[in-house]
PDB file of C-alpha atoms in Angstrom:
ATOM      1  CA  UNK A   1      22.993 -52.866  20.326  1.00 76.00           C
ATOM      2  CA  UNK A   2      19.710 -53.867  21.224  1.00 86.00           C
ATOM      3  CA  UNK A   3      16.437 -53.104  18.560  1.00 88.00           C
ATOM      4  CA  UNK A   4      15.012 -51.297  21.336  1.00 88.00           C
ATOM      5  CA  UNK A   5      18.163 -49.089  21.977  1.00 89.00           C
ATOM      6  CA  UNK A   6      18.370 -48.178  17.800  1.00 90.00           C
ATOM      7  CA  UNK A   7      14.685 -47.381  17.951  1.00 92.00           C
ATOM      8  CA  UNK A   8      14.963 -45.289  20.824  1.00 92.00           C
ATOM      9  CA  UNK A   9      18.542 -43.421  19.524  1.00 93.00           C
ATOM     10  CA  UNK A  10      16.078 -43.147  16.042  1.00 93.00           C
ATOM     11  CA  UNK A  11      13.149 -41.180  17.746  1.00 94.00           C
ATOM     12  CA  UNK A  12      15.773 -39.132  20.243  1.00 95.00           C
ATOM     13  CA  UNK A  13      17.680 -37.516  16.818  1.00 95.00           C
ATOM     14  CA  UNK A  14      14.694 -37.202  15.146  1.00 95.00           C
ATOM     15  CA  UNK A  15      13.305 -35.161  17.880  1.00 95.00           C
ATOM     16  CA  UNK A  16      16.575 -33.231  18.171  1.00 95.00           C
ATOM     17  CA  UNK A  17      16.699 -32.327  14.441  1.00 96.00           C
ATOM     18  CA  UNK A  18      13.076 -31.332  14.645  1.00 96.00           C
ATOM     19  CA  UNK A  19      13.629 -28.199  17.252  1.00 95.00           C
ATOM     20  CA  UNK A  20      16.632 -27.333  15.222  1.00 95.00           C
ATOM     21  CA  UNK A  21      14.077 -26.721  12.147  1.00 95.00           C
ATOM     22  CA  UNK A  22      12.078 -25.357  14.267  1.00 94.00           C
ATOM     23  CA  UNK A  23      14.124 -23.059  15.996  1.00 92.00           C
ATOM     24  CA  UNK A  24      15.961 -22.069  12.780  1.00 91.00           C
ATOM     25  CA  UNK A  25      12.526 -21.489  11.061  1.00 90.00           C
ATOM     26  CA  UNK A  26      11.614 -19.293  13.810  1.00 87.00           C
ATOM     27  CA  UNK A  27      14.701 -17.481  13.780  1.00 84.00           C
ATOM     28  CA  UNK A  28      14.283 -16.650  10.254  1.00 81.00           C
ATOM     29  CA  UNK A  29      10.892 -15.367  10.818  1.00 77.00           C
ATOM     30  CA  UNK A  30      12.096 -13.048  13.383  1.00 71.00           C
ATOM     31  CA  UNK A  31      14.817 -11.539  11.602  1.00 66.00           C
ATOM     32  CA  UNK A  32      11.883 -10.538   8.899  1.00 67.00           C
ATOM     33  CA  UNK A  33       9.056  -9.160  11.231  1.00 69.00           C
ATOM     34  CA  UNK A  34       8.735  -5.443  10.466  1.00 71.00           C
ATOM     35  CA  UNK A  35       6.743  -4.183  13.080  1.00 81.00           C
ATOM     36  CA  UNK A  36       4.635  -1.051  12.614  1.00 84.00           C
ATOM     37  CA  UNK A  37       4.180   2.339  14.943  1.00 88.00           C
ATOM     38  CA  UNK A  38       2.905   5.583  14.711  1.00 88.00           C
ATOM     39  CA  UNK A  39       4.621   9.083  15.333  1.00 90.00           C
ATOM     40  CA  UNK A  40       3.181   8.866  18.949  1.00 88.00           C
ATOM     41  CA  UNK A  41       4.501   5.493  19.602  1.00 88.00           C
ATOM     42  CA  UNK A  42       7.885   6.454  18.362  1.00 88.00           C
ATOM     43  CA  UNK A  43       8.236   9.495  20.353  1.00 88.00           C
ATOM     44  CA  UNK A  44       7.152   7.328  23.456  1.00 88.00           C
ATOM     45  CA  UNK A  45       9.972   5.153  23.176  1.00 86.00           C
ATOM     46  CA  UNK A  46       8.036   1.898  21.903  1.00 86.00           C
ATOM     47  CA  UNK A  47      10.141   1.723  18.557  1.00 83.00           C
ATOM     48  CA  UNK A  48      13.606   0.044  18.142  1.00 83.00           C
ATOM     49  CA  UNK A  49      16.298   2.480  18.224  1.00 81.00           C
ATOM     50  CA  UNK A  50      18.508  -0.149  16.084  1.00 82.00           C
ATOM     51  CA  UNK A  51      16.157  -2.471  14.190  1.00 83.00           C
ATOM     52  CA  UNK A  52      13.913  -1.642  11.192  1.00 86.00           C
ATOM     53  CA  UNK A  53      10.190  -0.631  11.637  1.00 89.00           C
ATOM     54  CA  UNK A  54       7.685   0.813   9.890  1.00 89.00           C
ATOM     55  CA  UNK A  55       5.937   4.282  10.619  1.00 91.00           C
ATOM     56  CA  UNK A  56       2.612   5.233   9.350  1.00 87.00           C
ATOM     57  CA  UNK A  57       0.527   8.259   9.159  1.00 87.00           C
ATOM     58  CA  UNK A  58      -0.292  11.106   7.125  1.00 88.00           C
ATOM     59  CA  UNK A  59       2.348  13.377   4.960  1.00 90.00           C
ATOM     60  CA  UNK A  60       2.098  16.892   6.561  1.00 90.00           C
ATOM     61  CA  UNK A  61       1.286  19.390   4.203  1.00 90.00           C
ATOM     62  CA  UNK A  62       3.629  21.579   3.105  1.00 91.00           C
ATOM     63  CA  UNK A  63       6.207  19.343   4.867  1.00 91.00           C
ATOM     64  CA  UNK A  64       7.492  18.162   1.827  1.00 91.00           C
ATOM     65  CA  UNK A  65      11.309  19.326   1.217  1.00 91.00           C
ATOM     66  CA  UNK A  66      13.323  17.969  -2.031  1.00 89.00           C
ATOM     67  CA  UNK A  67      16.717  17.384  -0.963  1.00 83.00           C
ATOM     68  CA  UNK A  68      20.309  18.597  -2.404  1.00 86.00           C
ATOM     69  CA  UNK A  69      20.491  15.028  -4.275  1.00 84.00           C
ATOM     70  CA  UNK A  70      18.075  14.584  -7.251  1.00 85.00           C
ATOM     71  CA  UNK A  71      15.894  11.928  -5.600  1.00 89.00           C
ATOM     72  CA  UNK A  72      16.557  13.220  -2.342  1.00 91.00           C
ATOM     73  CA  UNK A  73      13.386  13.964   0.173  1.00 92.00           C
ATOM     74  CA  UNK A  74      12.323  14.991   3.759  1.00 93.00           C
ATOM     75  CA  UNK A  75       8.819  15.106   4.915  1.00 94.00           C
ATOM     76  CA  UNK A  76       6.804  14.877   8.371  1.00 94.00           C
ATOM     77  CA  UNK A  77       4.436  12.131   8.939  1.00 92.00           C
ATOM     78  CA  UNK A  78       1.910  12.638  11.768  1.00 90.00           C
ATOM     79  CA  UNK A  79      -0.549  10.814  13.471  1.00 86.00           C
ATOM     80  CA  UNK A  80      -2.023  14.302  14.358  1.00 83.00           C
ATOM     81  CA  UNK A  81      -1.021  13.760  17.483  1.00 85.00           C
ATOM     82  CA  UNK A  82       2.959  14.026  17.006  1.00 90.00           C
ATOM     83  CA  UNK A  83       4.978  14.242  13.749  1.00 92.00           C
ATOM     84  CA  UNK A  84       8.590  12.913  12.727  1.00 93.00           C
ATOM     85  CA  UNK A  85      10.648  13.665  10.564  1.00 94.00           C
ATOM     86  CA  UNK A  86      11.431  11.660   7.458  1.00 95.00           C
ATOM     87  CA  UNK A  87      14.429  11.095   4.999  1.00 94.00           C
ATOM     88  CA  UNK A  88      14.005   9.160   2.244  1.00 94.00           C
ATOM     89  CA  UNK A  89      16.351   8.657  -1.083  1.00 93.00           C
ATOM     90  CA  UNK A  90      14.769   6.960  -4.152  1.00 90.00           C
ATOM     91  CA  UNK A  91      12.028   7.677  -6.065  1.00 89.00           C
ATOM     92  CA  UNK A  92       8.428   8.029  -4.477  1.00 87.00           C
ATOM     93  CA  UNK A  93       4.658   6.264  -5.847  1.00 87.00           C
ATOM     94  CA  UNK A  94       2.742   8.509  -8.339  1.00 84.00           C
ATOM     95  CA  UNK A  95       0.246   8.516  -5.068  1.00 84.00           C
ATOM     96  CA  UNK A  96       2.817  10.523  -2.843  1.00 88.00           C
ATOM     97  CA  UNK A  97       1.277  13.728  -2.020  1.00 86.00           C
ATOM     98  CA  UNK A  98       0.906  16.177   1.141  1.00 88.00           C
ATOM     99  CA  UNK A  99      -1.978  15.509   3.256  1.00 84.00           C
ATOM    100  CA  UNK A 100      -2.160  11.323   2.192  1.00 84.00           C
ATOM    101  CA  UNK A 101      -1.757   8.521   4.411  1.00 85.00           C
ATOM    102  CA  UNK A 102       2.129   7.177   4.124  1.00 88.00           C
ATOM    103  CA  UNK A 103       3.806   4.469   5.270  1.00 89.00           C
ATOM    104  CA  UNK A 104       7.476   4.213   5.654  1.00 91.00           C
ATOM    105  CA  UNK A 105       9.996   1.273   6.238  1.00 91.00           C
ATOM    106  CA  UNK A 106      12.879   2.197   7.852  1.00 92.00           C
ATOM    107  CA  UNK A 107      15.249   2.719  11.035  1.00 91.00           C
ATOM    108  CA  UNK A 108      15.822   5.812  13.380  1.00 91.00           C
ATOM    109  CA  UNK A 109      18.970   7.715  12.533  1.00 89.00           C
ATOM    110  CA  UNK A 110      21.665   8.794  15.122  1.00 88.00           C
ATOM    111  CA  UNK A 111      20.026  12.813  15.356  1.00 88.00           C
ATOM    112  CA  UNK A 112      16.481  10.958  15.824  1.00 86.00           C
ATOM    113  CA  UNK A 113      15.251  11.377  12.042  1.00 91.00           C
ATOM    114  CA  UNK A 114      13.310   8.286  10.081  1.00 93.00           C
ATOM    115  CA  UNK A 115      15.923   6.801   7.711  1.00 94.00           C
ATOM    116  CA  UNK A 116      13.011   5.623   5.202  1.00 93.00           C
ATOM    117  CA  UNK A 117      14.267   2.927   2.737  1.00 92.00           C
ATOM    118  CA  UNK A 118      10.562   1.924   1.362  1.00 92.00           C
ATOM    119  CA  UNK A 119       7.889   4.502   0.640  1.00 92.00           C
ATOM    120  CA  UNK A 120       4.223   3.106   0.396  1.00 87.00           C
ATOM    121  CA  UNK A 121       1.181   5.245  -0.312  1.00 82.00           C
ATOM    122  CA  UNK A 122      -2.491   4.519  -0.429  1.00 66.00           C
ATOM    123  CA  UNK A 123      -4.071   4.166  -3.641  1.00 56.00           C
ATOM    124  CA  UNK A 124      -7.393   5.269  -3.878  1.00 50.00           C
ATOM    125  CA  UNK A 125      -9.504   8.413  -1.932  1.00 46.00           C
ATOM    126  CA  UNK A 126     -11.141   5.999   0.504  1.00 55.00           C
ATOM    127  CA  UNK A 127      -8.004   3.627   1.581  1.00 55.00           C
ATOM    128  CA  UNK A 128      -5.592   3.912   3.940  1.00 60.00           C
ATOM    129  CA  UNK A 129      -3.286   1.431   5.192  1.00 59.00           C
ATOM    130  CA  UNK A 130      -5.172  -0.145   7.955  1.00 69.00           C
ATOM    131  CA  UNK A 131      -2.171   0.371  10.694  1.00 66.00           C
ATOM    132  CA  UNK A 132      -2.343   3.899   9.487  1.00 67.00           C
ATOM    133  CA  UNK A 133      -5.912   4.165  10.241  1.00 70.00           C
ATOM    134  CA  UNK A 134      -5.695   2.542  13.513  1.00 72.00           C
ATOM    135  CA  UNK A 135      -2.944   4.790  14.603  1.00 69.00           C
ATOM    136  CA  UNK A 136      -5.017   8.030  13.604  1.00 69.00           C
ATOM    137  CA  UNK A 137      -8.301   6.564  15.358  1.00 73.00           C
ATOM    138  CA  UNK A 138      -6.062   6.062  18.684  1.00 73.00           C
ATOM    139  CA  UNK A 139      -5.208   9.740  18.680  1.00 66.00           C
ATOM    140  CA  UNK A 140      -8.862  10.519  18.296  1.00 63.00           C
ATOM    141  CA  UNK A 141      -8.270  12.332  15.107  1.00 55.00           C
ATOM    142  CA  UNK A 142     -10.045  10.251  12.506  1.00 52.00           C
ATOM    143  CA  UNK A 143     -11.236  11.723   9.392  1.00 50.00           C
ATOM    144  CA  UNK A 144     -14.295   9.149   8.089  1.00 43.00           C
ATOM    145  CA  UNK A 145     -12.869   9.004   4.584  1.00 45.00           C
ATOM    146  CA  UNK A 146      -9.553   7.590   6.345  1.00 41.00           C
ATOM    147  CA  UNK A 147     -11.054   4.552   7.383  1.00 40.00           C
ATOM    148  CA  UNK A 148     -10.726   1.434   5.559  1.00 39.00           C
TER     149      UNK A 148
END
């Protein structure tokens, strides 16, 4: 074989094992994208019905429901625009409360209820996630202390 043939086998694999990296890298990063939606964009169909997502909004007061289980809890989150229902098993942030922004990570269950897995809530008076605030500006039902 030819110097010019070795070189040129040399650069093709090295090219080939470059988009595998590549394309494994980027397969990885899509298998951990956790996309986020509101109550509205849920109930228009934009969510995955199979994958995990996260849903943001505010806890609905007097929403909050403690479960049979001892760490068992359902809630409704709402963009003030539509709500959904939330289940969630574990235990919940000290800054959980009715009436806070809340975001959720989770999937849809079978009878259409938020299957929440994570719980995060905002930590001061003046924060809220900034998805959460977005969502709640879009339904034109922004409170001025909600913004970031």
């Amino acid at each position: 074989m030819k110097t010019r043939h070795k070189r040129l086998l040399f650069i093709s694999l090295a090219v080939v094992a470059l988009v595998a990296a590549v394309l494994l890298v980027m397969n990885a990063f899509r298998d951990n994208l956790v996309f986020f939606f509101s109550p509205s964009e849920v109930a228009a169909g934009k969510a995955p019905a199979t994958g995990t997502f996260r849903l943001g909004g505010l806890v609905m007061t007097g929403s909050v429901q403690k479960g049979p289980a001892p760490l068992e809890l359902r809630f409704t989150v709402t963009d003030l625009s539509k709500e959904m229902r939330v289940h969630y098993t574990g235990s919940l942030p000290d800054l959980f409360r009715e009436g806070q922004g809340v975001v959720a990570e989770g999937r849809l269950g079978p009878d259409g209820e938020f299957q929440a897995s994570t719980i995060l809530a905002k930590h001061d008076e003046k924060y809220m996630p900034p998805e959460v605030a977005q969502a709640l500006k879009k339904s034109g039902a922004a409170q001025p202390a909600a913004t970031p």
